C-alpha cells in the first residue's frame, strides 16, 4: 500500500488521485485481477459445454474432485439455459469452429452474473484469427474468462497419468478458483 501513498503524494492533479481511487474501487472481474465473486463455495457447480473426449475428461476430473458437474452438448435433451442456470463455472470444450456459435447460444441463455467462463479450446478462429479467449471475452465483457490449456491429452487425464495444465486469466481469483476445481493429486 506504500506505493499508493507515494503516488498520491506525488500526484500533480486531482484527476490522477481520482483515477487511483476509481481503479481501487473497481468491481469489474475483467479489469480487477483481485475481483472476488460474492460466493465461492468449497464445492463448485460446473457446467461443461462439449461432451467429446476433452470435455468428458475434464468433467471426470472435476467430479473426482467432489464438484457437481453437468456435461452438455448440442445433442443434449436439456436446454442450455437450464444446464447453466446454477453454474459457478461454465467451461467450453467445444471445437474452435463451434466457439462463436456456442458463445451466441450462451448469450441467449443468460449465463449467471457471477459465473466464471473457462475455455479449454485450442486454436484460432479462421475467420477472425481470434483466440477462443478473445471471442469469449468479447461476448461476455463483464465475466472473468479463464484459459485452461497445456501439454495434456484427454486420454492421459482419464487414465490418471501425470499431466500439467496451465490456467491463465486477467482475473487472479478466477484463475485460482478454476485451478482448484481441476487440480488432482
PDB file of C-alpha atoms in Angstrom:
ATOM      1  CA  UNK A   1       0.000   0.000   0.000  1.00  0.00           C
ATOM      2  CA  UNK A   2       3.070   2.256   0.337  1.00  0.00           C
ATOM      3  CA  UNK A   3       3.286   2.643  -3.432  1.00  0.00           C
ATOM      4  CA  UNK A   4      -0.241   4.049  -3.408  1.00  0.00           C
ATOM      5  CA  UNK A   5       0.645   6.700  -0.843  1.00  0.00           C
ATOM      6  CA  UNK A   6       3.737   7.629  -2.865  1.00  0.00           C
ATOM      7  CA  UNK A   7       1.576   8.011  -5.975  1.00  0.00           C
ATOM      8  CA  UNK A   8      -0.939  10.156  -4.125  1.00  0.00           C
ATOM      9  CA  UNK A   9       1.763  12.378  -2.605  1.00  0.00           C
ATOM     10  CA  UNK A  10       3.450  12.865  -5.962  1.00  0.00           C
ATOM     11  CA  UNK A  11       0.232  13.337  -7.920  1.00  0.00           C
ATOM     12  CA  UNK A  12       0.133  16.757  -9.511  1.00  0.00           C
ATOM     13  CA  UNK A  13      -3.550  16.767 -10.291  1.00  0.00           C
ATOM     14  CA  UNK A  14      -6.803  15.870  -8.637  1.00  0.00           C
ATOM     15  CA  UNK A  15      -7.631  13.765 -11.718  1.00  0.00           C
ATOM     16  CA  UNK A  16      -4.725  11.381 -11.014  1.00  0.00           C
ATOM     17  CA  UNK A  17      -5.884  10.853  -7.419  1.00  0.00           C
ATOM     18  CA  UNK A  18      -9.439  10.319  -8.590  1.00  0.00           C
ATOM     19  CA  UNK A  19      -8.274   7.706 -11.119  1.00  0.00           C
ATOM     20  CA  UNK A  20      -6.380   5.805  -8.413  1.00  0.00           C
ATOM     21  CA  UNK A  21      -9.464   5.549  -6.229  1.00  0.00           C
ATOM     22  CA  UNK A  22     -11.704   4.655  -9.147  1.00  0.00           C
ATOM     23  CA  UNK A  23      -9.372   1.789 -10.043  1.00  0.00           C
ATOM     24  CA  UNK A  24      -9.185   0.632  -6.423  1.00  0.00           C
ATOM     25  CA  UNK A  25     -12.973   0.589  -6.183  1.00  0.00           C
ATOM     26  CA  UNK A  26     -13.318  -1.473  -9.349  1.00  0.00           C
ATOM     27  CA  UNK A  27     -15.656  -4.431  -9.182  1.00  0.00           C
ATOM     28  CA  UNK A  28     -15.178  -5.483 -12.792  1.00  0.00           C
ATOM     29  CA  UNK A  29     -13.924  -9.077 -12.988  1.00  0.00           C
ATOM     30  CA  UNK A  30     -12.139  -8.281 -16.238  1.00  0.00           C
ATOM     31  CA  UNK A  31     -10.159  -5.213 -15.181  1.00  0.00           C
ATOM     32  CA  UNK A  32      -9.670  -6.015 -11.496  1.00  0.00           C
ATOM     33  CA  UNK A  33      -7.357  -9.025 -11.079  1.00  0.00           C
ATOM     34  CA  UNK A  34      -8.425  -9.439  -7.437  1.00  0.00           C
ATOM     35  CA  UNK A  35     -12.181  -9.207  -8.012  1.00  0.00           C
ATOM     36  CA  UNK A  36     -13.796 -11.921  -5.965  1.00  0.00           C
ATOM     37  CA  UNK A  37     -17.282 -13.092  -6.818  1.00  0.00           C
ATOM     38  CA  UNK A  38     -19.629 -12.846  -3.831  1.00  0.00           C
ATOM     39  CA  UNK A  39     -19.780 -16.597  -3.314  1.00  0.00           C
ATOM     40  CA  UNK A  40     -17.022 -19.136  -3.761  1.00  0.00           C
ATOM     41  CA  UNK A  41     -18.229 -22.344  -2.126  1.00  0.00           C
ATOM     42  CA  UNK A  42     -15.735 -25.123  -1.496  1.00  0.00           C
ATOM     43  CA  UNK A  43     -17.622 -27.291  -3.948  1.00  0.00           C
ATOM     44  CA  UNK A  44     -18.342 -25.707  -7.310  1.00  0.00           C
ATOM     45  CA  UNK A  45     -21.201 -26.288  -9.699  1.00  0.00           C
ATOM     46  CA  UNK A  46     -19.610 -26.775 -13.109  1.00  0.00           C
ATOM     47  CA  UNK A  47     -21.288 -26.975 -16.499  1.00  0.00           C
ATOM     48  CA  UNK A  48     -19.088 -28.283 -19.297  1.00  0.00           C
ATOM     49  CA  UNK A  49     -20.133 -27.483 -22.855  1.00  0.00           C
ATOM     50  CA  UNK A  50     -18.869 -30.172 -25.212  1.00  0.00           C
ATOM     51  CA  UNK A  51     -19.152 -33.878 -24.472  1.00  0.00           C
ATOM     52  CA  UNK A  52     -16.231 -35.016 -26.612  1.00  0.00           C
ATOM     53  CA  UNK A  53     -13.081 -36.641 -25.251  1.00  0.00           C
ATOM     54  CA  UNK A  54     -11.692 -33.399 -23.773  1.00  0.00           C
ATOM     55  CA  UNK A  55     -14.949 -32.235 -22.173  1.00  0.00           C
ATOM     56  CA  UNK A  56     -15.623 -35.692 -20.758  1.00  0.00           C
ATOM     57  CA  UNK A  57     -12.100 -35.963 -19.300  1.00  0.00           C
ATOM     58  CA  UNK A  58     -12.422 -32.551 -17.627  1.00  0.00           C
ATOM     59  CA  UNK A  59     -15.873 -33.482 -16.311  1.00  0.00           C
ATOM     60  CA  UNK A  60     -14.440 -36.658 -14.769  1.00  0.00           C
ATOM     61  CA  UNK A  61     -11.594 -34.703 -13.179  1.00  0.00           C
ATOM     62  CA  UNK A  62     -13.938 -32.159 -11.573  1.00  0.00           C
ATOM     63  CA  UNK A  63     -16.291 -34.928 -10.417  1.00  0.00           C
ATOM     64  CA  UNK A  64     -13.424 -36.812  -8.758  1.00  0.00           C
ATOM     65  CA  UNK A  65     -12.581 -33.529  -7.012  1.00  0.00           C
ATOM     66  CA  UNK A  66     -16.030 -33.521  -5.417  1.00  0.00           C
ATOM     67  CA  UNK A  67     -17.669 -30.897  -7.601  1.00  0.00           C
ATOM     68  CA  UNK A  68     -21.157 -31.015  -9.066  1.00  0.00           C
ATOM     69  CA  UNK A  69     -20.694 -31.407 -12.816  1.00  0.00           C
ATOM     70  CA  UNK A  70     -23.104 -31.260 -15.695  1.00  0.00           C
ATOM     71  CA  UNK A  71     -21.974 -32.216 -19.198  1.00  0.00           C
ATOM     72  CA  UNK A  72     -23.894 -30.564 -22.043  1.00  0.00           C
ATOM     73  CA  UNK A  73     -23.653 -30.985 -25.812  1.00  0.00           C
ATOM     74  CA  UNK A  74     -25.636 -29.988 -28.880  1.00  0.00           C
ATOM     75  CA  UNK A  75     -27.364 -33.359 -28.701  1.00  0.00           C
ATOM     76  CA  UNK A  76     -28.435 -32.887 -25.060  1.00  0.00           C
ATOM     77  CA  UNK A  77     -32.141 -33.046 -24.338  1.00  0.00           C
ATOM     78  CA  UNK A  78     -31.735 -30.411 -21.632  1.00  0.00           C
ATOM     79  CA  UNK A  79     -31.927 -26.774 -22.803  1.00  0.00           C
ATOM     80  CA  UNK A  80     -28.682 -24.824 -22.462  1.00  0.00           C
ATOM     81  CA  UNK A  81     -30.332 -22.198 -20.224  1.00  0.00           C
ATOM     82  CA  UNK A  82     -31.298 -24.923 -17.768  1.00  0.00           C
ATOM     83  CA  UNK A  83     -27.839 -26.518 -17.869  1.00  0.00           C
ATOM     84  CA  UNK A  84     -26.082 -23.275 -16.907  1.00  0.00           C
ATOM     85  CA  UNK A  85     -28.706 -21.824 -14.532  1.00  0.00           C
ATOM     86  CA  UNK A  86     -26.839 -22.695 -11.314  1.00  0.00           C
ATOM     87  CA  UNK A  87     -23.288 -22.828 -12.688  1.00  0.00           C
ATOM     88  CA  UNK A  88     -20.396 -21.250 -10.808  1.00  0.00           C
ATOM     89  CA  UNK A  89     -18.126 -22.233 -13.688  1.00  0.00           C
ATOM     90  CA  UNK A  90     -19.062 -22.693 -17.355  1.00  0.00           C
ATOM     91  CA  UNK A  91     -16.305 -24.470 -19.278  1.00  0.00           C
ATOM     92  CA  UNK A  92     -16.302 -24.622 -23.060  1.00  0.00           C
ATOM     93  CA  UNK A  93     -14.634 -27.687 -24.518  1.00  0.00           C
ATOM     94  CA  UNK A  94     -16.146 -27.318 -27.976  1.00  0.00           C
ATOM     95  CA  UNK A  95     -14.059 -27.296 -31.151  1.00  0.00           C
ATOM     96  CA  UNK A  96     -12.698 -23.954 -32.339  1.00  0.00           C
ATOM     97  CA  UNK A  97     -15.158 -23.997 -35.205  1.00  0.00           C
ATOM     98  CA  UNK A  98     -18.024 -24.187 -32.691  1.00  0.00           C
ATOM     99  CA  UNK A  99     -16.891 -21.428 -30.312  1.00  0.00           C
ATOM    100  CA  UNK A 100     -18.580 -18.403 -31.981  1.00  0.00           C
ATOM    101  CA  UNK A 101     -21.920 -20.204 -32.287  1.00  0.00           C
ATOM    102  CA  UNK A 102     -21.688 -21.547 -28.726  1.00  0.00           C
ATOM    103  CA  UNK A 103     -20.957 -18.028 -27.445  1.00  0.00           C
ATOM    104  CA  UNK A 104     -24.096 -16.737 -29.180  1.00  0.00           C
ATOM    105  CA  UNK A 105     -26.218 -19.525 -27.688  1.00  0.00           C
ATOM    106  CA  UNK A 106     -24.743 -18.880 -24.245  1.00  0.00           C
ATOM    107  CA  UNK A 107     -25.546 -15.163 -24.524  1.00  0.00           C
ATOM    108  CA  UNK A 108     -29.164 -16.025 -25.321  1.00  0.00           C
ATOM    109  CA  UNK A 109     -29.273 -18.463 -22.389  1.00  0.00           C
ATOM    110  CA  UNK A 110     -28.172 -15.729 -19.959  1.00  0.00           C
ATOM    111  CA  UNK A 111     -25.198 -17.092 -18.062  1.00  0.00           C
ATOM    112  CA  UNK A 112     -25.325 -16.397 -14.291  1.00  0.00           C
ATOM    113  CA  UNK A 113     -23.845 -12.990 -13.436  1.00  0.00           C
ATOM    114  CA  UNK A 114     -21.002 -14.338 -11.268  1.00  0.00           C
ATOM    115  CA  UNK A 115     -20.152 -17.412 -13.313  1.00  0.00           C
ATOM    116  CA  UNK A 116     -16.559 -17.827 -14.433  1.00  0.00           C
ATOM    117  CA  UNK A 117     -16.141 -18.697 -18.117  1.00  0.00           C
ATOM    118  CA  UNK A 118     -13.398 -21.176 -18.934  1.00  0.00           C
ATOM    119  CA  UNK A 119     -12.183 -22.020 -22.404  1.00  0.00           C
ATOM    120  CA  UNK A 120     -10.400 -25.310 -22.952  1.00  0.00           C
ATOM    121  CA  UNK A 121     -10.417 -24.874 -26.722  1.00  0.00           C
ATOM    122  CA  UNK A 122      -7.170 -24.629 -28.655  1.00  0.00           C
ATOM    123  CA  UNK A 123      -6.600 -22.847 -31.942  1.00  0.00           C
ATOM    124  CA  UNK A 124      -7.622 -19.680 -33.753  1.00  0.00           C
ATOM    125  CA  UNK A 125     -10.890 -18.720 -35.389  1.00  0.00           C
ATOM    126  CA  UNK A 126     -10.105 -18.955 -39.138  1.00  0.00           C
ATOM    127  CA  UNK A 127     -12.453 -16.070 -39.989  1.00  0.00           C
ATOM    128  CA  UNK A 128     -11.230 -13.541 -37.395  1.00  0.00           C
ATOM    129  CA  UNK A 129      -7.897 -15.010 -36.250  1.00  0.00           C
ATOM    130  CA  UNK A 130      -9.032 -14.535 -32.676  1.00  0.00           C
ATOM    131  CA  UNK A 131      -8.245 -16.939 -29.859  1.00  0.00           C
ATOM    132  CA  UNK A 132     -11.124 -18.631 -28.068  1.00  0.00           C
ATOM    133  CA  UNK A 133     -10.472 -16.410 -25.030  1.00  0.00           C
ATOM    134  CA  UNK A 134     -10.792 -13.279 -27.164  1.00  0.00           C
ATOM    135  CA  UNK A 135     -14.114 -14.496 -28.554  1.00  0.00           C
ATOM    136  CA  UNK A 136     -15.430 -15.329 -25.088  1.00  0.00           C
ATOM    137  CA  UNK A 137     -14.276 -12.033 -23.579  1.00  0.00           C
ATOM    138  CA  UNK A 138     -15.887 -10.055 -26.413  1.00  0.00           C
ATOM    139  CA  UNK A 139     -19.147 -11.961 -25.941  1.00  0.00           C
ATOM    140  CA  UNK A 140     -19.063 -11.636 -22.135  1.00  0.00           C
ATOM    141  CA  UNK A 141     -17.174  -8.441 -21.247  1.00  0.00           C
ATOM    142  CA  UNK A 142     -18.388  -8.449 -17.628  1.00  0.00           C
ATOM    143  CA  UNK A 143     -17.334 -12.024 -16.861  1.00  0.00           C
ATOM    144  CA  UNK A 144     -13.969 -13.383 -15.846  1.00  0.00           C
ATOM    145  CA  UNK A 145     -12.581 -15.554 -18.647  1.00  0.00           C
ATOM    146  CA  UNK A 146     -10.019 -18.221 -17.817  1.00  0.00           C
ATOM    147  CA  UNK A 147      -7.933 -20.215 -20.297  1.00  0.00           C
ATOM    148  CA  UNK A 148      -7.212 -23.853 -19.457  1.00  0.00           C
ATOM    149  CA  UNK A 149      -4.567 -25.344 -21.720  1.00  0.00           C
ATOM    150  CA  UNK A 150      -1.304 -27.147 -21.698  1.00  0.00           C
ATOM    151  CA  UNK A 151       0.670 -30.174 -22.715  1.00  0.00           C
ATOM    152  CA  UNK A 152      -2.043 -32.648 -21.820  1.00  0.00           C
ATOM    153  CA  UNK A 153      -4.190 -35.229 -23.540  1.00  0.00           C
ATOM    154  CA  UNK A 154      -7.690 -36.295 -22.571  1.00  0.00           C
ATOM    155  CA  UNK A 155      -6.699 -39.968 -22.528  1.00  0.00           C
ATOM    156  CA  UNK A 156      -3.839 -39.279 -20.077  1.00  0.00           C
ATOM    157  CA  UNK A 157      -6.223 -37.430 -17.778  1.00  0.00           C
ATOM    158  CA  UNK A 158      -8.796 -40.241 -17.956  1.00  0.00           C
ATOM    159  CA  UNK A 159      -6.104 -42.778 -17.063  1.00  0.00           C
ATOM    160  CA  UNK A 160      -4.938 -40.682 -14.109  1.00  0.00           C
ATOM    161  CA  UNK A 161      -1.454 -40.250 -15.567  1.00  0.00           C
ATOM    162  CA  UNK A 162       0.652 -37.254 -14.528  1.00  0.00           C
ATOM    163  CA  UNK A 163      -0.140 -34.239 -16.688  1.00  0.00           C
ATOM    164  CA  UNK A 164       0.348 -30.494 -16.487  1.00  0.00           C
ATOM    165  CA  UNK A 165      -2.223 -27.853 -17.286  1.00  0.00           C
ATOM    166  CA  UNK A 166      -1.839 -24.101 -17.445  1.00  0.00           C
ATOM    167  CA  UNK A 167      -4.622 -21.866 -16.147  1.00  0.00           C
ATOM    168  CA  UNK A 168      -4.409 -18.182 -17.081  1.00  0.00           C
ATOM    169  CA  UNK A 169      -6.641 -15.134 -16.722  1.00  0.00           C
ATOM    170  CA  UNK A 170      -6.599 -11.387 -16.187  1.00  0.00           C
ATOM    171  CA  UNK A 171      -8.527 -12.244 -13.017  1.00  0.00           C
ATOM    172  CA  UNK A 172      -6.250 -13.952 -10.490  1.00  0.00           C
ATOM    173  CA  UNK A 173      -9.076 -15.057  -8.188  1.00  0.00           C
ATOM    174  CA  UNK A 174     -10.967 -16.679 -11.066  1.00  0.00           C
ATOM    175  CA  UNK A 175      -7.816 -18.459 -12.280  1.00  0.00           C
ATOM    176  CA  UNK A 176      -7.097 -19.807  -8.802  1.00  0.00           C
ATOM    177  CA  UNK A 177     -10.692 -20.979  -8.451  1.00  0.00           C
ATOM    178  CA  UNK A 178     -10.537 -22.860 -11.755  1.00  0.00           C
ATOM    179  CA  UNK A 179      -7.160 -24.305 -10.802  1.00  0.00           C
ATOM    180  CA  UNK A 180      -8.614 -25.636  -7.534  1.00  0.00           C
ATOM    181  CA  UNK A 181     -11.577 -27.253  -9.307  1.00  0.00           C
ATOM    182  CA  UNK A 182      -9.493 -29.088 -11.919  1.00  0.00           C
ATOM    183  CA  UNK A 183      -6.467 -29.966  -9.764  1.00  0.00           C
ATOM    184  CA  UNK A 184      -5.733 -33.536  -8.750  1.00  0.00           C
ATOM    185  CA  UNK A 185      -3.164 -35.399  -6.683  1.00  0.00           C
TER     186      UNK A 185
END
